[in-house]
Structure formats: C-alpha cells, structure tokens
PDB file of C-alpha atoms in Angstrom:
ATOM      1  CA  UNK A   1       9.956  -7.312 -71.942  1.00  0.00           C
ATOM      2  CA  UNK A   2       8.102  -4.885 -74.215  1.00  0.00           C
ATOM      3  CA  UNK A   3       5.308  -6.240 -76.399  1.00  0.00           C
ATOM      4  CA  UNK A   4       7.270  -5.176 -79.501  1.00  0.00           C
ATOM      5  CA  UNK A   5      10.388  -7.093 -78.445  1.00  0.00           C
ATOM      6  CA  UNK A   6       8.234 -10.088 -77.587  1.00  0.00           C
ATOM      7  CA  UNK A   7       6.671 -10.113 -81.065  1.00  0.00           C
ATOM      8  CA  UNK A   8      10.101  -9.678 -82.701  1.00  0.00           C
ATOM      9  CA  UNK A   9      11.375 -12.707 -80.766  1.00  0.00           C
ATOM     10  CA  UNK A  10       8.316 -14.770 -81.747  1.00  0.00           C
ATOM     11  CA  UNK A  11       8.867 -13.835 -85.411  1.00  0.00           C
ATOM     12  CA  UNK A  12      12.547 -14.755 -85.197  1.00  0.00           C
ATOM     13  CA  UNK A  13      11.618 -18.176 -83.851  1.00  0.00           C
ATOM     14  CA  UNK A  14       8.865 -18.560 -86.473  1.00  0.00           C
ATOM     15  CA  UNK A  15      11.368 -18.039 -89.323  1.00  0.00           C
ATOM     16  CA  UNK A  16      13.914 -20.331 -87.678  1.00  0.00           C
ATOM     17  CA  UNK A  17      11.353 -23.130 -87.428  1.00  0.00           C
ATOM     18  CA  UNK A  18      10.223 -22.678 -91.066  1.00  0.00           C
ATOM     19  CA  UNK A  19      13.887 -23.089 -92.058  1.00  0.00           C
ATOM     20  CA  UNK A  20      14.052 -26.277 -90.001  1.00  0.00           C
ATOM     21  CA  UNK A  21      11.189 -27.745 -92.043  1.00  0.00           C
ATOM     22  CA  UNK A  22       8.217 -26.912 -89.820  1.00  0.00           C
ATOM     23  CA  UNK A  23       4.980 -25.194 -90.822  1.00  0.00           C
ATOM     24  CA  UNK A  24       4.542 -22.487 -88.200  1.00  0.00           C
ATOM     25  CA  UNK A  25       1.780 -20.068 -87.209  1.00  0.00           C
ATOM     26  CA  UNK A  26       2.025 -17.171 -84.782  1.00  0.00           C
ATOM     27  CA  UNK A  27      -1.022 -16.825 -82.531  1.00  0.00           C
ATOM     28  CA  UNK A  28      -2.965 -13.535 -82.605  1.00  0.00           C
ATOM     29  CA  UNK A  29      -3.486 -11.845 -79.234  1.00  0.00           C
ATOM     30  CA  UNK A  30      -1.749 -14.539 -77.207  1.00  0.00           C
ATOM     31  CA  UNK A  31      -1.561 -13.344 -73.623  1.00  0.00           C
ATOM     32  CA  UNK A  32      -4.492 -10.961 -74.103  1.00  0.00           C
ATOM     33  CA  UNK A  33      -7.397 -13.337 -74.797  1.00  0.00           C
ATOM     34  CA  UNK A  34      -9.421 -14.940 -71.994  1.00  0.00           C
ATOM     35  CA  UNK A  35      -8.964 -18.477 -73.353  1.00  0.00           C
ATOM     36  CA  UNK A  36      -5.738 -20.399 -72.670  1.00  0.00           C
ATOM     37  CA  UNK A  37      -3.330 -20.067 -75.556  1.00  0.00           C
ATOM     38  CA  UNK A  38       0.298 -20.144 -76.643  1.00  0.00           C
ATOM     39  CA  UNK A  39       2.631 -18.043 -78.819  1.00  0.00           C
ATOM     40  CA  UNK A  40       3.395 -20.327 -81.787  1.00  0.00           C
ATOM     41  CA  UNK A  41       2.096 -23.587 -83.205  1.00  0.00           C
ATOM     42  CA  UNK A  42       4.470 -25.696 -85.284  1.00  0.00           C
ATOM     43  CA  UNK A  43       4.322 -29.066 -86.979  1.00  0.00           C
ATOM     44  CA  UNK A  44       6.321 -31.060 -89.510  1.00  0.00           C
ATOM     45  CA  UNK A  45       3.773 -33.765 -90.256  1.00  0.00           C
ATOM     46  CA  UNK A  46       5.022 -35.921 -87.386  1.00  0.00           C
ATOM     47  CA  UNK A  47       5.912 -33.741 -84.388  1.00  0.00           C
ATOM     48  CA  UNK A  48       3.309 -31.100 -83.512  1.00  0.00           C
ATOM     49  CA  UNK A  49       4.093 -28.463 -80.895  1.00  0.00           C
ATOM     50  CA  UNK A  50       2.411 -25.672 -78.976  1.00  0.00           C
ATOM     51  CA  UNK A  51       5.211 -23.224 -78.138  1.00  0.00           C
ATOM     52  CA  UNK A  52       5.418 -20.569 -75.427  1.00  0.00           C
ATOM     53  CA  UNK A  53       8.297 -18.103 -75.917  1.00  0.00           C
ATOM     54  CA  UNK A  54      10.239 -16.442 -73.123  1.00  0.00           C
ATOM     55  CA  UNK A  55      12.927 -13.886 -73.752  1.00  0.00           C
ATOM     56  CA  UNK A  56      13.703 -11.592 -70.856  1.00  0.00           C
ATOM     57  CA  UNK A  57      17.223 -10.466 -70.140  1.00  0.00           C
ATOM     58  CA  UNK A  58      20.242 -12.677 -69.893  1.00  0.00           C
ATOM     59  CA  UNK A  59      19.966 -14.474 -66.597  1.00  0.00           C
ATOM     60  CA  UNK A  60      17.559 -16.931 -65.081  1.00  0.00           C
ATOM     61  CA  UNK A  61      14.116 -17.034 -66.720  1.00  0.00           C
ATOM     62  CA  UNK A  62      10.934 -17.103 -64.651  1.00  0.00           C
ATOM     63  CA  UNK A  63       7.468 -18.211 -65.647  1.00  0.00           C
ATOM     64  CA  UNK A  64       4.427 -18.119 -63.379  1.00  0.00           C
ATOM     65  CA  UNK A  65       2.482 -21.199 -62.307  1.00  0.00           C
ATOM     66  CA  UNK A  66      -0.638 -19.760 -64.003  1.00  0.00           C
ATOM     67  CA  UNK A  67       1.173 -19.272 -67.323  1.00  0.00           C
ATOM     68  CA  UNK A  68       2.532 -22.813 -67.305  1.00  0.00           C
ATOM     69  CA  UNK A  69      -0.814 -24.338 -66.295  1.00  0.00           C
ATOM     70  CA  UNK A  70      -2.799 -22.392 -68.911  1.00  0.00           C
ATOM     71  CA  UNK A  71      -0.246 -23.333 -71.577  1.00  0.00           C
ATOM     72  CA  UNK A  72      -0.357 -27.049 -70.689  1.00  0.00           C
ATOM     73  CA  UNK A  73      -4.171 -26.934 -70.595  1.00  0.00           C
ATOM     74  CA  UNK A  74      -4.246 -25.501 -74.147  1.00  0.00           C
ATOM     75  CA  UNK A  75      -1.672 -28.012 -75.451  1.00  0.00           C
ATOM     76  CA  UNK A  76      -3.456 -31.022 -73.918  1.00  0.00           C
ATOM     77  CA  UNK A  77      -6.892 -29.961 -75.130  1.00  0.00           C
ATOM     78  CA  UNK A  78      -5.634 -29.390 -78.691  1.00  0.00           C
ATOM     79  CA  UNK A  79      -3.458 -32.505 -78.739  1.00  0.00           C
ATOM     80  CA  UNK A  80      -0.069 -30.833 -79.145  1.00  0.00           C
ATOM     81  CA  UNK A  81       3.194 -31.344 -77.273  1.00  0.00           C
ATOM     82  CA  UNK A  82       3.892 -28.330 -75.007  1.00  0.00           C
ATOM     83  CA  UNK A  83       7.312 -26.813 -75.544  1.00  0.00           C
ATOM     84  CA  UNK A  84       8.868 -23.795 -73.848  1.00  0.00           C
ATOM     85  CA  UNK A  85      11.281 -21.764 -75.976  1.00  0.00           C
ATOM     86  CA  UNK A  86      13.707 -19.640 -73.927  1.00  0.00           C
ATOM     87  CA  UNK A  87      16.006 -17.169 -75.603  1.00  0.00           C
ATOM     88  CA  UNK A  88      19.205 -16.380 -73.716  1.00  0.00           C
ATOM     89  CA  UNK A  89      21.083 -13.320 -74.962  1.00  0.00           C
ATOM     90  CA  UNK A  90      23.939 -14.301 -77.302  1.00  0.00           C
ATOM     91  CA  UNK A  91      23.262 -17.998 -76.566  1.00  0.00           C
ATOM     92  CA  UNK A  92      20.224 -18.523 -78.765  1.00  0.00           C
ATOM     93  CA  UNK A  93      17.067 -20.516 -78.217  1.00  0.00           C
ATOM     94  CA  UNK A  94      16.611 -23.482 -75.892  1.00  0.00           C
ATOM     95  CA  UNK A  95      13.582 -25.760 -76.077  1.00  0.00           C
ATOM     96  CA  UNK A  96      12.364 -27.380 -72.890  1.00  0.00           C
ATOM     97  CA  UNK A  97       9.478 -29.530 -71.803  1.00  0.00           C
ATOM     98  CA  UNK A  98       7.538 -27.973 -68.879  1.00  0.00           C
ATOM     99  CA  UNK A  99       8.682 -30.896 -66.683  1.00  0.00           C
ATOM    100  CA  UNK A 100      12.306 -29.752 -67.093  1.00  0.00           C
ATOM    101  CA  UNK A 101      11.696 -26.477 -65.246  1.00  0.00           C
ATOM    102  CA  UNK A 102      12.707 -25.894 -61.637  1.00  0.00           C
ATOM    103  CA  UNK A 103       9.960 -25.152 -59.145  1.00  0.00           C
ATOM    104  CA  UNK A 104      10.032 -21.785 -57.329  1.00  0.00           C
ATOM    105  CA  UNK A 105       7.592 -20.423 -54.709  1.00  0.00           C
ATOM    106  CA  UNK A 106       5.577 -18.562 -57.393  1.00  0.00           C
ATOM    107  CA  UNK A 107       6.050 -20.782 -60.403  1.00  0.00           C
ATOM    108  CA  UNK A 108       9.020 -22.061 -62.334  1.00  0.00           C
ATOM    109  CA  UNK A 109      12.483 -20.949 -63.403  1.00  0.00           C
ATOM    110  CA  UNK A 110      15.336 -22.078 -65.595  1.00  0.00           C
ATOM    111  CA  UNK A 111      18.994 -21.045 -65.696  1.00  0.00           C
ATOM    112  CA  UNK A 112      21.192 -21.086 -68.790  1.00  0.00           C
ATOM    113  CA  UNK A 113      23.184 -24.015 -67.412  1.00  0.00           C
ATOM    114  CA  UNK A 114      20.049 -26.065 -66.761  1.00  0.00           C
ATOM    115  CA  UNK A 115      18.651 -25.100 -70.179  1.00  0.00           C
ATOM    116  CA  UNK A 116      21.883 -26.378 -71.770  1.00  0.00           C
ATOM    117  CA  UNK A 117      21.645 -29.644 -69.839  1.00  0.00           C
ATOM    118  CA  UNK A 118      17.941 -30.311 -70.296  1.00  0.00           C
ATOM    119  CA  UNK A 119      17.181 -28.556 -73.599  1.00  0.00           C
ATOM    120  CA  UNK A 120      15.923 -30.691 -76.479  1.00  0.00           C
ATOM    121  CA  UNK A 121      16.593 -30.378 -80.197  1.00  0.00           C
ATOM    122  CA  UNK A 122      13.526 -29.971 -82.394  1.00  0.00           C
ATOM    123  CA  UNK A 123      14.898 -31.943 -85.352  1.00  0.00           C
TER     124      UNK A 123
ATOM    125  CA  UNK B   1     -14.894  -8.135 -97.169  1.00  0.00           C
ATOM    126  CA  UNK B   2     -13.186  -5.592 -94.916  1.00  0.00           C
ATOM    127  CA  UNK B   3     -10.311  -6.755 -92.732  1.00  0.00           C
ATOM    128  CA  UNK B   4     -12.329  -5.803 -89.625  1.00  0.00           C
ATOM    129  CA  UNK B   5     -15.331  -7.921 -90.653  1.00  0.00           C
ATOM    130  CA  UNK B   6     -12.988 -10.772 -91.508  1.00  0.00           C
ATOM    131  CA  UNK B   7     -11.419 -10.702 -88.041  1.00  0.00           C
ATOM    132  CA  UNK B   8     -14.872 -10.485 -86.402  1.00  0.00           C
ATOM    133  CA  UNK B   9     -15.957 -13.593 -88.335  1.00  0.00           C
ATOM    134  CA  UNK B  10     -12.783 -15.450 -87.350  1.00  0.00           C
ATOM    135  CA  UNK B  11     -13.380 -14.543 -83.691  1.00  0.00           C
ATOM    136  CA  UNK B  12     -17.003 -15.697 -83.905  1.00  0.00           C
ATOM    137  CA  UNK B  13     -15.859 -19.059 -85.244  1.00  0.00           C
ATOM    138  CA  UNK B  14     -13.091 -19.268 -82.626  1.00  0.00           C
ATOM    139  CA  UNK B  15     -15.604 -18.893 -79.775  1.00  0.00           C
ATOM    140  CA  UNK B  16     -18.008 -21.357 -81.428  1.00  0.00           C
ATOM    141  CA  UNK B  17     -15.276 -23.983 -81.662  1.00  0.00           C
ATOM    142  CA  UNK B  18     -14.180 -23.459 -78.026  1.00  0.00           C
ATOM    143  CA  UNK B  19     -17.800 -24.099 -77.041  1.00  0.00           C
ATOM    144  CA  UNK B  20     -17.761 -27.307 -79.090  1.00  0.00           C
ATOM    145  CA  UNK B  21     -14.803 -28.557 -77.038  1.00  0.00           C
ATOM    146  CA  UNK B  22     -11.905 -27.557 -79.275  1.00  0.00           C
ATOM    147  CA  UNK B  23      -8.781 -25.644 -78.267  1.00  0.00           C
ATOM    148  CA  UNK B  24      -8.517 -22.906 -80.885  1.00  0.00           C
ATOM    149  CA  UNK B  25      -5.909 -20.310 -81.877  1.00  0.00           C
ATOM    150  CA  UNK B  26      -6.344 -17.432 -84.322  1.00  0.00           C
ATOM    151  CA  UNK B  27      -3.328 -16.908 -86.559  1.00  0.00           C
ATOM    152  CA  UNK B  28      -1.614 -13.488 -86.501  1.00  0.00           C
ATOM    153  CA  UNK B  29      -1.182 -11.785 -89.865  1.00  0.00           C
ATOM    154  CA  UNK B  30      -2.750 -14.594 -91.896  1.00  0.00           C
ATOM    155  CA  UNK B  31      -3.015 -13.423 -95.496  1.00  0.00           C
ATOM    156  CA  UNK B  32      -0.249 -10.844 -95.008  1.00  0.00           C
ATOM    157  CA  UNK B  33       2.809 -13.023 -94.310  1.00  0.00           C
ATOM    158  CA  UNK B  34       4.943 -14.489 -97.111  1.00  0.00           C
ATOM    159  CA  UNK B  35       4.702 -18.050 -95.744  1.00  0.00           C
ATOM    160  CA  UNK B  36       1.613 -20.173 -96.420  1.00  0.00           C
ATOM    161  CA  UNK B  37      -0.814 -19.996 -93.537  1.00  0.00           C
ATOM    162  CA  UNK B  38      -4.445 -20.307 -92.458  1.00  0.00           C
ATOM    163  CA  UNK B  39      -6.900 -18.361 -90.267  1.00  0.00           C
ATOM    164  CA  UNK B  40      -7.508 -20.679 -87.311  1.00  0.00           C
ATOM    165  CA  UNK B  41      -6.011 -23.849 -85.869  1.00  0.00           C
ATOM    166  CA  UNK B  42      -8.242 -26.113 -83.809  1.00  0.00           C
ATOM    167  CA  UNK B  43      -7.877 -29.467 -82.113  1.00  0.00           C
ATOM    168  CA  UNK B  44      -9.738 -31.573 -79.577  1.00  0.00           C
ATOM    169  CA  UNK B  45      -7.026 -34.109 -78.832  1.00  0.00           C
ATOM    170  CA  UNK B  46      -8.136 -36.342 -81.693  1.00  0.00           C
ATOM    171  CA  UNK B  47      -9.157 -34.219 -84.709  1.00  0.00           C
ATOM    172  CA  UNK B  48      -6.725 -31.426 -85.582  1.00  0.00           C
ATOM    173  CA  UNK B  49      -7.686 -28.848 -88.196  1.00  0.00           C
ATOM    174  CA  UNK B  50      -6.187 -25.950 -90.126  1.00  0.00           C
ATOM    175  CA  UNK B  51      -9.131 -23.699 -90.947  1.00  0.00           C
ATOM    176  CA  UNK B  52      -9.514 -21.067 -93.667  1.00  0.00           C
ATOM    177  CA  UNK B  53     -12.555 -18.784 -93.181  1.00  0.00           C
ATOM    178  CA  UNK B  54     -14.600 -17.254 -95.973  1.00  0.00           C
ATOM    179  CA  UNK B  55     -17.448 -14.863 -95.338  1.00  0.00           C
ATOM    180  CA  UNK B  56     -18.387 -12.620 -98.244  1.00  0.00           C
ATOM    181  CA  UNK B  57     -21.992 -11.709 -98.968  1.00  0.00           C
ATOM    182  CA  UNK B  58     -24.829 -14.140 -99.204  1.00  0.00           C
ATOM    183  CA  UNK B  59     -24.449 -15.926-102.511  1.00  0.00           C
ATOM    184  CA  UNK B  60     -21.869 -18.226-104.029  1.00  0.00           C
ATOM    185  CA  UNK B  61     -18.434 -18.110-102.394  1.00  0.00           C
ATOM    186  CA  UNK B  62     -15.248 -17.982-104.452  1.00  0.00           C
ATOM    187  CA  UNK B  63     -11.716 -18.856-103.449  1.00  0.00           C
ATOM    188  CA  UNK B  64      -8.683 -18.565-105.723  1.00  0.00           C
ATOM    189  CA  UNK B  65      -6.538 -21.518-106.788  1.00  0.00           C
ATOM    190  CA  UNK B  66      -3.510 -19.883-105.087  1.00  0.00           C
ATOM    191  CA  UNK B  67      -5.364 -19.495-101.770  1.00  0.00           C
ATOM    192  CA  UNK B  68      -6.494 -23.122-101.781  1.00  0.00           C
ATOM    193  CA  UNK B  69      -3.055 -24.424-102.792  1.00  0.00           C
ATOM    194  CA  UNK B  70      -1.197 -22.356-100.194  1.00  0.00           C
ATOM    195  CA  UNK B  71      -3.698 -23.454 -97.524  1.00  0.00           C
ATOM    196  CA  UNK B  72      -3.336 -27.156 -98.414  1.00  0.00           C
ATOM    197  CA  UNK B  73       0.465 -26.795 -98.493  1.00  0.00           C
ATOM    198  CA  UNK B  74       0.435 -25.362 -94.956  1.00  0.00           C
ATOM    199  CA  UNK B  75      -1.955 -28.028 -93.642  1.00  0.00           C
ATOM    200  CA  UNK B  76       0.010 -30.921 -95.180  1.00  0.00           C
ATOM    201  CA  UNK B  77       3.363 -29.636 -93.963  1.00  0.00           C
ATOM    202  CA  UNK B  78       2.060 -29.145 -90.404  1.00  0.00           C
ATOM    203  CA  UNK B  79       0.121 -32.397 -90.354  1.00  0.00           C
ATOM    204  CA  UNK B  80      -3.381 -30.957 -89.940  1.00  0.00           C
ATOM    205  CA  UNK B  81      -6.604 -31.678 -91.807  1.00  0.00           C
ATOM    206  CA  UNK B  82      -7.492 -28.713 -94.073  1.00  0.00           C
ATOM    207  CA  UNK B  83     -11.002 -27.417 -93.554  1.00  0.00           C
ATOM    208  CA  UNK B  84     -12.746 -24.505 -95.235  1.00  0.00           C
ATOM    209  CA  UNK B  85     -15.293 -22.624 -93.115  1.00  0.00           C
ATOM    210  CA  UNK B  86     -17.850 -20.674 -95.161  1.00  0.00           C
ATOM    211  CA  UNK B  87     -20.305 -18.338 -93.498  1.00  0.00           C
ATOM    212  CA  UNK B  88     -23.537 -17.775 -95.372  1.00  0.00           C
ATOM    213  CA  UNK B  89     -25.610 -14.844 -94.128  1.00  0.00           C
ATOM    214  CA  UNK B  90     -28.409 -16.008 -91.801  1.00  0.00           C
ATOM    215  CA  UNK B  91     -27.490 -19.648 -92.525  1.00  0.00           C
ATOM    216  CA  UNK B  92     -24.418 -19.965 -90.336  1.00  0.00           C
ATOM    217  CA  UNK B  93     -21.151 -21.751 -90.880  1.00  0.00           C
ATOM    218  CA  UNK B  94     -20.496 -24.688 -93.197  1.00  0.00           C
ATOM    219  CA  UNK B  95     -17.330 -26.768 -93.013  1.00  0.00           C
ATOM    220  CA  UNK B  96     -16.005 -28.315 -96.190  1.00  0.00           C
ATOM    221  CA  UNK B  97     -13.000 -30.278 -97.271  1.00  0.00           C
ATOM    222  CA  UNK B  98     -11.146 -28.595-100.204  1.00  0.00           C
ATOM    223  CA  UNK B  99     -12.117 -31.595-102.402  1.00  0.00           C
ATOM    224  CA  UNK B 100     -15.796 -30.693-102.002  1.00  0.00           C
ATOM    225  CA  UNK B 101     -15.393 -27.372-103.848  1.00  0.00           C
ATOM    226  CA  UNK B 102     -16.443 -26.860-107.463  1.00  0.00           C
ATOM    227  CA  UNK B 103     -13.723 -25.952-109.973  1.00  0.00           C
ATOM    228  CA  UNK B 104     -14.016 -22.586-111.772  1.00  0.00           C
ATOM    229  CA  UNK B 105     -11.654 -21.081-114.393  1.00  0.00           C
ATOM    230  CA  UNK B 106      -9.787 -19.078-111.699  1.00  0.00           C
ATOM    231  CA  UNK B 107     -10.134 -21.322-108.684  1.00  0.00           C
ATOM    232  CA  UNK B 108     -13.024 -22.784-106.769  1.00  0.00           C
ATOM    233  CA  UNK B 109     -16.544 -21.912-105.712  1.00  0.00           C
ATOM    234  CA  UNK B 110     -19.316 -23.207-103.505  1.00  0.00           C
ATOM    235  CA  UNK B 111     -23.045 -22.420-103.403  1.00  0.00           C
ATOM    236  CA  UNK B 112     -25.231 -22.591-100.307  1.00  0.00           C
ATOM    237  CA  UNK B 113     -27.029 -25.667-101.692  1.00  0.00           C
ATOM    238  CA  UNK B 114     -23.757 -27.499-102.335  1.00  0.00           C
ATOM    239  CA  UNK B 115     -22.416 -26.436 -98.918  1.00  0.00           C
ATOM    240  CA  UNK B 116     -25.572 -27.920 -97.339  1.00  0.00           C
ATOM    241  CA  UNK B 117     -25.107 -31.176 -99.266  1.00  0.00           C
ATOM    242  CA  UNK B 118     -21.375 -31.601 -98.784  1.00  0.00           C
ATOM    243  CA  UNK B 119     -20.746 -29.809 -95.497  1.00  0.00           C
ATOM    244  CA  UNK B 120     -19.356 -31.835 -92.603  1.00  0.00           C
ATOM    245  CA  UNK B 121     -20.051 -31.585 -88.898  1.00  0.00           C
ATOM    246  CA  UNK B 122     -17.015 -30.973 -86.690  1.00  0.00           C
ATOM    247  CA  UNK B 123     -18.258 -33.050 -83.750  1.00  0.00           C
TER     248      UNK B 123
END
C-alpha cells in the first residue's frame, strides 16, 4: 500500500471515530520513527485505544510478528488497549484484538470471514 | 515560532519523555486540523497526558483562550490529563496544569518565575 493511501485510510478512520464520540489523534511519522508506535490514538473518557491500521487489497491481511510486538509494547507501556483496524474493500472496517489474529510462519493474518466472526464493535 | 522549530521542540520533548519511562506519540497536523487536538500524547501505564507544547522566546509565554479551551476539550473527551509544556530558553521544560496559568484579556500567560513555582514534575 502506498504511503498516501495509508494516510487517507487513517484519516477516514479518524473522522469515523470522531463521529462515534471519540477524541482521536493521528500519530506523526508512525512506521518511520525508531520508537514503537501506532497509527491512531482514540479515547471516549472510558475506553482508550492505541490503533494500528491495515488496509491492503481485498483478501487476507498479513501483519508481521515485529509489527504486532512493537504495537503491543507501545500500547502496554502507555496504558492503552491495543486494537487492530483492518479495512476490507467494500466491507468497511473491522476492529480486532491482537489475540484474535491467526498465527502464520512470519507473523499473523486475518481473513474477512474471521474478521466478521471475531471483530468487536467500538461503541 | 517557525513550524520547523516547533516540531524540533516537540521531538526534543518526545525523546525526553521516552527516557523518563513514558510511551509517547507526536500528533500529526496538530494546529492544522479542524478537530481539537494537542501536540503529544504520553502515558506510563498509570499517568496519561495530553500535552500542548509552547516554546517562544525567553520571556513570558502567552496562549490564547481558544487554544486552551480546544486543548482541554480534547483532553476531557479522550480521558487524558491536560498538561502544558513550556520551554524557557536555557531553563528547560516546565509542565503546568491549565489552572496554573494567569488570566490575561485575550487568554493566558505564564512567566518563568511562576512556572518555577507552579510547575509539576512528571515522575
């Protein structure tokens, strides 16, 4: 996925979460800074999330072990709940806890069907 | 203050807070998005802060009523403690709660002496 499309997807999710009653911030330079990070941070006074966005094609989504570990490290250190946001083309966004992913030799993956089964609603 | 110097100051504070044991994220486009926002978000599992940075010259710092209100609105909605970070030249950073600022006709201000008196330590 191009950087531009990635940012557009993050912005789309940011606006969606504002409309759902969350205060949301997009992280500068996520993926390009040495420290662990995430793409968005969102909270509604009660629930507080660190969010990693994935939007790549229509099929099964993959995420490396390193990405997941760095993301969980950031979330735990800050004190936020880690949440993966996967966008499936024409199906919208699905929110999953890292534990809901399927293990692969190089990391983790999720199919649309599994995302539908295991996805959580944010409000 | 130029945008470039502002970003450099935010990055300096980001690294300082990582060294103090916080997970920190710099917000993309803060000050240029329509939604209320802040400059940094930081948490150490217990304390969780929204941080607005101010670094302009050496003397008294000013911040408009609108900036403070928008910042507090964001912090409250998210569920973070609002914290203002003022950098005084050759004196370093001072962290203040918005209630510690002095009221002016157009907003708020803080002098180095008052920042020294009322500033809080983060850990």
